[in-house]
mmCIF file of C-alpha atoms and ligand atoms in Angstrom:
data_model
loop_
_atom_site.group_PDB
_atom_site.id
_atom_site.type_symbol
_atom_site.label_atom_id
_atom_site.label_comp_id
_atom_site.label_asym_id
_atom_site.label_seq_id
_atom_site.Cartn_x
_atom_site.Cartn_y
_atom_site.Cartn_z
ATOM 1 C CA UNK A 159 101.220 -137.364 -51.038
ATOM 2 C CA UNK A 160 101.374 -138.030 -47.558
ATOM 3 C CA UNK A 161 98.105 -139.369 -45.486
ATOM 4 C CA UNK A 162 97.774 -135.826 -44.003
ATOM 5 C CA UNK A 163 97.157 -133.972 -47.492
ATOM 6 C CA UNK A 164 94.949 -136.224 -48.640
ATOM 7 C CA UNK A 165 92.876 -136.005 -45.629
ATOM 8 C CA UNK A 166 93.020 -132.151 -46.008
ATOM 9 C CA UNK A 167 92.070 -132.563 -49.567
ATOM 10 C CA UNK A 168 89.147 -134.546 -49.005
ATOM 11 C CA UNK A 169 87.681 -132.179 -46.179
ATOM 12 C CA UNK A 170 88.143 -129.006 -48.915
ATOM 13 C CA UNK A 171 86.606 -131.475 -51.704
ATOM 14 C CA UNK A 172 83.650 -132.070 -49.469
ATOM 15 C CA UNK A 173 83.707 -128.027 -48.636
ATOM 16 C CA UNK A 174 83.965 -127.235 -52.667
ATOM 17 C CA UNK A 175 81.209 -129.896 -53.528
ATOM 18 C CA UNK A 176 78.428 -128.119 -50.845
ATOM 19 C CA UNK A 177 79.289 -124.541 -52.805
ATOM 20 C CA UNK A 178 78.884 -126.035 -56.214
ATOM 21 C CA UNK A 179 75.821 -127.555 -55.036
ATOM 22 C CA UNK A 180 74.536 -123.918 -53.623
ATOM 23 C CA UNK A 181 75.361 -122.092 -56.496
ATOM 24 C CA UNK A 182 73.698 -124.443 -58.969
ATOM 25 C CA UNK A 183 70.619 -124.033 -56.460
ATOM 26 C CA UNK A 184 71.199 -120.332 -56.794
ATOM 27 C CA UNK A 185 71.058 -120.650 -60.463
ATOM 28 C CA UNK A 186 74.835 -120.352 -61.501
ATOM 29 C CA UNK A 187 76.523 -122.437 -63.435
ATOM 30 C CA UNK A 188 79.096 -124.165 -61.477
ATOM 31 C CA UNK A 189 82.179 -126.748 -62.109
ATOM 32 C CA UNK A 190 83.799 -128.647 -59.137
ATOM 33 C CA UNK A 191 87.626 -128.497 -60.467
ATOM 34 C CA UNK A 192 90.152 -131.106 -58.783
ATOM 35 C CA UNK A 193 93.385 -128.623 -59.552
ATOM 36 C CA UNK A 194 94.195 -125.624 -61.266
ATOM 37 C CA UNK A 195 95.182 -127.248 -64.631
ATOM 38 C CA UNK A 196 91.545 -128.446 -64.908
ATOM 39 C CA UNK A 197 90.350 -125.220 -64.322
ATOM 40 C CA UNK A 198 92.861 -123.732 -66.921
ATOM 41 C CA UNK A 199 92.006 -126.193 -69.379
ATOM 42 C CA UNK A 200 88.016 -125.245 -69.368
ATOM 43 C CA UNK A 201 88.923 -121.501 -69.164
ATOM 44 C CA UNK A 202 90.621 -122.250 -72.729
ATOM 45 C CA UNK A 203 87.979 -124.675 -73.595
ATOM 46 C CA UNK A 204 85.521 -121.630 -72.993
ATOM 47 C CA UNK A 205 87.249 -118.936 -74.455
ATOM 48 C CA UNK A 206 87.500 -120.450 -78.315
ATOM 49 C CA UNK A 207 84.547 -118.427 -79.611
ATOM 50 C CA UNK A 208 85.377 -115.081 -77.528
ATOM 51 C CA UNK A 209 87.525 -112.864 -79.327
ATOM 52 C CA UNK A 210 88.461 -110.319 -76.466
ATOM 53 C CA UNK A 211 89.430 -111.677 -73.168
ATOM 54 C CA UNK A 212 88.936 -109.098 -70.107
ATOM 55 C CA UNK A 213 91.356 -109.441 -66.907
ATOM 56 C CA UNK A 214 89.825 -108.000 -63.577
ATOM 57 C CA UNK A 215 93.064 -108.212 -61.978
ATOM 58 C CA UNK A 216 93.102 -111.324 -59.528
ATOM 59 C CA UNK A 217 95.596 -113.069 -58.444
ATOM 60 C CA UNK A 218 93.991 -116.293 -58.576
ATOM 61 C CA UNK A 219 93.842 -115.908 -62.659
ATOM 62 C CA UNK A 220 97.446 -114.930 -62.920
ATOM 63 C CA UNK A 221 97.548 -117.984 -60.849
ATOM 64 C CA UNK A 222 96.592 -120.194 -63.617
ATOM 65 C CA UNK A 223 99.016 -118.985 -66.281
ATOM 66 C CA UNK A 224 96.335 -119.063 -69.068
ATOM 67 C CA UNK A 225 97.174 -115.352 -70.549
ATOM 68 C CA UNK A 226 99.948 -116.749 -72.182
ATOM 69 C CA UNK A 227 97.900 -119.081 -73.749
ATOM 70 C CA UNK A 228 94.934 -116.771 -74.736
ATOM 71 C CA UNK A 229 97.818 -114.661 -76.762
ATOM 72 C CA UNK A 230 98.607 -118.086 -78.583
ATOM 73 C CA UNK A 231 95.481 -118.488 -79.640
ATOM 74 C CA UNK A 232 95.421 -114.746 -81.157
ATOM 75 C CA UNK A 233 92.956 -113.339 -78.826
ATOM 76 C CA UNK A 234 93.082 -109.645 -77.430
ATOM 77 C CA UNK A 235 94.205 -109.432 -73.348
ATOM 78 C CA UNK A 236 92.403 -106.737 -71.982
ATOM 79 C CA UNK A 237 94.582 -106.375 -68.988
ATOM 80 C CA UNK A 238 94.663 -102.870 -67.258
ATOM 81 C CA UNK A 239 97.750 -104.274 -64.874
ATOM 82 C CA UNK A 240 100.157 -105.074 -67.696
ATOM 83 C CA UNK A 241 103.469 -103.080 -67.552
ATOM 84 C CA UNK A 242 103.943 -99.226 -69.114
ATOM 85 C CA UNK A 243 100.504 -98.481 -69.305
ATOM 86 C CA UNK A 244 99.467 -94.928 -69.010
ATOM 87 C CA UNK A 245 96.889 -93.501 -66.608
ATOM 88 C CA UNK A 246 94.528 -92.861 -68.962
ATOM 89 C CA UNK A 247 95.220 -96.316 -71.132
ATOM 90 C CA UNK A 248 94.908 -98.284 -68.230
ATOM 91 C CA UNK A 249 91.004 -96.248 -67.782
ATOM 92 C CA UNK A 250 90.779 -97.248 -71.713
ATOM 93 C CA UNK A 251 91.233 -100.862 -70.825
ATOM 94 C CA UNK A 252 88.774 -100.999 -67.640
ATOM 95 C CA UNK A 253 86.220 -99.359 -69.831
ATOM 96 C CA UNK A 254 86.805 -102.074 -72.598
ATOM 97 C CA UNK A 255 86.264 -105.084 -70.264
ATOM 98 C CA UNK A 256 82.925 -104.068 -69.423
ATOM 99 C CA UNK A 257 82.176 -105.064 -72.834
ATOM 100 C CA UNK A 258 84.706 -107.735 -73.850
ATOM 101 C CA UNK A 259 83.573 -111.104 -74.654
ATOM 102 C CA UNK A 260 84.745 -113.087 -71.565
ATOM 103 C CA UNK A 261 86.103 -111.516 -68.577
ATOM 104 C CA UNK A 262 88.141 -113.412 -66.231
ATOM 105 C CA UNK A 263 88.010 -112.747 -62.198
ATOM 106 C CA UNK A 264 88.689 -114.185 -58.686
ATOM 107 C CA UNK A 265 86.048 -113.809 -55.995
ATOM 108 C CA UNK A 266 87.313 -112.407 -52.883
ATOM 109 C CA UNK A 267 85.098 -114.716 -51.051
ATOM 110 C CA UNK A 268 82.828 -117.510 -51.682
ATOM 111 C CA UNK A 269 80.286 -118.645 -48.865
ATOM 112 C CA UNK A 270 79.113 -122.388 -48.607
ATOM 113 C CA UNK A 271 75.275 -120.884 -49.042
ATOM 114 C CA UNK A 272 76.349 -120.009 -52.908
ATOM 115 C CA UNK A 273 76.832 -116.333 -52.449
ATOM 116 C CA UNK A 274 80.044 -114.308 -54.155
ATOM 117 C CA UNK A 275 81.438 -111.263 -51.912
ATOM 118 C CA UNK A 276 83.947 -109.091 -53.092
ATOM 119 C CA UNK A 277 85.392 -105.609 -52.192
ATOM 120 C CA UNK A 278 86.780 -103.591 -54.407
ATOM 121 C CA UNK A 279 88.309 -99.890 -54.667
ATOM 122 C CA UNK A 280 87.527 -98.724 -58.367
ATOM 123 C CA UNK A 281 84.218 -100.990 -58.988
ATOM 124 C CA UNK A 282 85.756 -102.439 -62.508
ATOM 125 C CA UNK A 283 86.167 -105.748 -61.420
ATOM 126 C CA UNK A 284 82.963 -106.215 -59.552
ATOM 127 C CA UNK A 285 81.104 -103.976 -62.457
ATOM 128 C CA UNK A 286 82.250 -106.320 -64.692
ATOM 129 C CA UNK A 287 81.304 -109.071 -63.052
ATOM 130 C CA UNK A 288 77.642 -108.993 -63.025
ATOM 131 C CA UNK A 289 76.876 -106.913 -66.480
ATOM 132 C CA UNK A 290 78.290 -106.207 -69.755
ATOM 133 C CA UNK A 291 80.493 -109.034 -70.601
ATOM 134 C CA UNK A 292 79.310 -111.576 -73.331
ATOM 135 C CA UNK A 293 80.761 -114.468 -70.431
ATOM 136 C CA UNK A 294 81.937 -114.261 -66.854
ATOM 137 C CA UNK A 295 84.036 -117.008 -65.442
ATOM 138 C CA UNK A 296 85.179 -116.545 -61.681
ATOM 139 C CA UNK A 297 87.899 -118.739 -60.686
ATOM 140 C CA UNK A 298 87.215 -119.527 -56.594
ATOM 141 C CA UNK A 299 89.635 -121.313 -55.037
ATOM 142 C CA UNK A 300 89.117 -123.235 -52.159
ATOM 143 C CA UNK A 301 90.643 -120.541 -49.308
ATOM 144 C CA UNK A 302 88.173 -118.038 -50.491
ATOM 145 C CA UNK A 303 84.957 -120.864 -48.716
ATOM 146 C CA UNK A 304 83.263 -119.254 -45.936
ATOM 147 C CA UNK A 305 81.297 -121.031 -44.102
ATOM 148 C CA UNK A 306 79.229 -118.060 -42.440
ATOM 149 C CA UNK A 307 76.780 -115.143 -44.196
ATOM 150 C CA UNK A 308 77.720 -111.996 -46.176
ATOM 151 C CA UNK A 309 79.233 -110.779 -42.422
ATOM 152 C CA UNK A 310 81.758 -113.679 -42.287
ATOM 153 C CA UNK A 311 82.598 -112.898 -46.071
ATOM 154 C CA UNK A 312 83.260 -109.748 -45.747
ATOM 155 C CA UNK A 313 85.608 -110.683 -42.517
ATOM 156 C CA UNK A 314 87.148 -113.097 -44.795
ATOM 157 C CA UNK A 315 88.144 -110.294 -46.925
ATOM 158 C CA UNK A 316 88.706 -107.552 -44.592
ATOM 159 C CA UNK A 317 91.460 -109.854 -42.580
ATOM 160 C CA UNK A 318 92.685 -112.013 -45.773
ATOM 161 C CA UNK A 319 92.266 -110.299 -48.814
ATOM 162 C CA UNK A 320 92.078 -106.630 -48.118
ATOM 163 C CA UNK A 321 95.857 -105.732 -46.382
ATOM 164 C CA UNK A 322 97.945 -108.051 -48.571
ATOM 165 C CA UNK A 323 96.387 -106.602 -51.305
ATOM 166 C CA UNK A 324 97.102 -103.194 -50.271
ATOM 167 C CA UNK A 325 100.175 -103.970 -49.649
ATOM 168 C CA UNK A 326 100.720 -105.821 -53.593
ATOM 169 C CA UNK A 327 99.235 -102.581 -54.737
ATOM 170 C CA UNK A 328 101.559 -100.325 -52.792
ATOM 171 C CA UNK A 329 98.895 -98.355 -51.568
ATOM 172 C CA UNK A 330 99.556 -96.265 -48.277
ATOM 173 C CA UNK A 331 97.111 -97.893 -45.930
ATOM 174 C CA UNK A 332 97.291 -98.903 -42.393
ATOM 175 C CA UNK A 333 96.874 -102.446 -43.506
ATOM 176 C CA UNK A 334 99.425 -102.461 -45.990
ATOM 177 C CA UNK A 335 101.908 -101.355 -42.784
ATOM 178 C CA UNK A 336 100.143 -103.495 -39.652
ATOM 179 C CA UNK A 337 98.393 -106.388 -41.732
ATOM 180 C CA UNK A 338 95.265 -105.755 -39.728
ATOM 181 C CA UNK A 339 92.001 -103.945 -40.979
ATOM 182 C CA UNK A 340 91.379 -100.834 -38.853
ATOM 183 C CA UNK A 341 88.380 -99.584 -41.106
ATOM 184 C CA UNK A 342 90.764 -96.940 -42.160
ATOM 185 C CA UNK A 343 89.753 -93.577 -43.839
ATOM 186 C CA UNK A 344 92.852 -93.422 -45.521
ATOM 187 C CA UNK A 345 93.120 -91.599 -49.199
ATOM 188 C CA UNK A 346 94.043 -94.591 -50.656
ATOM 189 C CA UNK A 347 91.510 -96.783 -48.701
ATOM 190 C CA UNK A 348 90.963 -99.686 -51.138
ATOM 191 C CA UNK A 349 87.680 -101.017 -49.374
ATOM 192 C CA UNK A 350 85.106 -98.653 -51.523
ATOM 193 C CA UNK A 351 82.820 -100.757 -53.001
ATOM 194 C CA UNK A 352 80.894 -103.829 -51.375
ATOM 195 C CA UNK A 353 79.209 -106.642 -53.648
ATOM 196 C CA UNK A 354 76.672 -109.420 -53.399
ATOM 197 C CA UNK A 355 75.712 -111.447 -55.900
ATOM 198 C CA UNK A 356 73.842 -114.192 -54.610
ATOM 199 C CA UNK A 357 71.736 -115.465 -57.847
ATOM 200 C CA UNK A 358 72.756 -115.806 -60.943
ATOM 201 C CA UNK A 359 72.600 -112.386 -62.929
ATOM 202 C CA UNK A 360 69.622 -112.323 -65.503
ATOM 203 C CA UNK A 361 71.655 -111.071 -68.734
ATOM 204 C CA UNK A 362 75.172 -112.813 -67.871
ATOM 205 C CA UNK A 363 76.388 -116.077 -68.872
ATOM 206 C CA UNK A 364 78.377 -116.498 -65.260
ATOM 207 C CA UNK A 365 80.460 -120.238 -64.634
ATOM 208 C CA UNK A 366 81.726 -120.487 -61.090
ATOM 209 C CA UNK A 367 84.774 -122.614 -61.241
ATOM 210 C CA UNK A 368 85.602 -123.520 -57.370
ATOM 211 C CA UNK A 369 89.122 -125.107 -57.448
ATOM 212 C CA UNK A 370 90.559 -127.910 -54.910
ATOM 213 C CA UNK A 371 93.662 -125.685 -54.471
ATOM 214 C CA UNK A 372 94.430 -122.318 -52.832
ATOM 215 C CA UNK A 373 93.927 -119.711 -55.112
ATOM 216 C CA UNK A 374 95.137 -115.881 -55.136
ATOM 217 C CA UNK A 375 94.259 -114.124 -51.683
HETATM 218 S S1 LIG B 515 89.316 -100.420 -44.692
HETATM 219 FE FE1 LIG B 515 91.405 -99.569 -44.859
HETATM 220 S S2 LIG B 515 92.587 -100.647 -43.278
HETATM 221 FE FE2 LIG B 515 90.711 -101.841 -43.642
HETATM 222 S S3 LIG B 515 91.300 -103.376 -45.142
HETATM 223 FE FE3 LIG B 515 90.369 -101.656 -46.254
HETATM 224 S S4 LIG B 515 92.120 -100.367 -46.833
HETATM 225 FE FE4 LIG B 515 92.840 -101.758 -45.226
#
């Protein structure tokens, strides 16, 4: 590793260590992960007693390659992306994670003051983030920081997250085209639902893993 990275991974460790700190403060349960495989390796640890595993569709999970895993271990993937799915399976499977026994997710932005932002253009993902699931784990890695409010956050995602994610999803967006957020009011306008959660949910067992390593978008 030369002197450079390890400076840079010092300044994020220092940046991850503050979050964990504020989401603790904000009542979350939160892990300071060094890499990826650590954050793998808890994800399996915590998923021994769940049965059915929920996928909200992040990149930052598919990330961490634990799906293949999961199947050794005989659980059931609830994953609405997989290949060959119908319409209306695809609707089966969202429906299904709201009440699966973990559910697995990135957070489209994390701020230093312990707050999770996310967009989203359906509302599964962030649905099932905050209530239904037995156990929520949200994998943050450490591009999604913001150090800022919920306004920086959501800048985050409307300039980082927002048009390469259009464009993954092949939706026909000015973003997906440009790469630049034009509050668009485009049919296929994937910015339709805004979310907050800045304590920990009352019914939902949440862990926050925030990861020393870029994660997803
Ligand atoms: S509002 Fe429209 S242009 Fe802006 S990021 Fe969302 S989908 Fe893209």
């Amino acid at each position: 590793m030369t002197l450079t990275q390890e400076l840079v991974d010092w300044t994020y460790e220092q940046k991850c260590r503050k979050a964990v700190a504020s989401l603790e403060k904000n009542g979350f349960t939160a892990v300071y992960c060094n890499s990826g495989t650590e954050a793998s390796d808890y994800i399996i640890r915590e998923a021994e007693g769940a049965a059915s595993i929920g996928f909200g569709g992040s990149m930052s999970v598919v990330d961490l390659q634990v799906a293949d895993r999961l199947k050794e271990m005989g659980k059931e993937l609830l994953n609405h992306s997989a290949p060959g799915l119908t319409p209306e399976q695809r609707l089966e499977i969202m429906h299904r994670q709201l009440a699966c026994d973990l559910f697995l997710t990135g957070t489209n932005a994390l701020t230093l003051s312990g707050m999770l932002v996310n967009i989203d253009a359906t509302g599964n993902r962030v649905g099932s983030m905050f209530f239904g699931p037995r156990k929520v784990i949200v994998v943050a890695g450490r591009n999604k920081l913001v150090d800022g409010g919920v306004e920086d956050a959501i800048r985050r995602v409307k300039e980082m997250a927002s048009p390469p994610n259009a464009r993954r999803l092949n939706f026909k967006t000015p973003c997906a085209t440009t790469g630049f957020c034009s509050d668009c009011n485009s049919p296929d306008r994937i910015c339709r639902v805004t979310t907050v959660i800045d304590r920990q949910p009352r019914r939902t067992d949440m862990r926050i893993l925030v990861i020393n390593e870029d994660m997803g978008l």
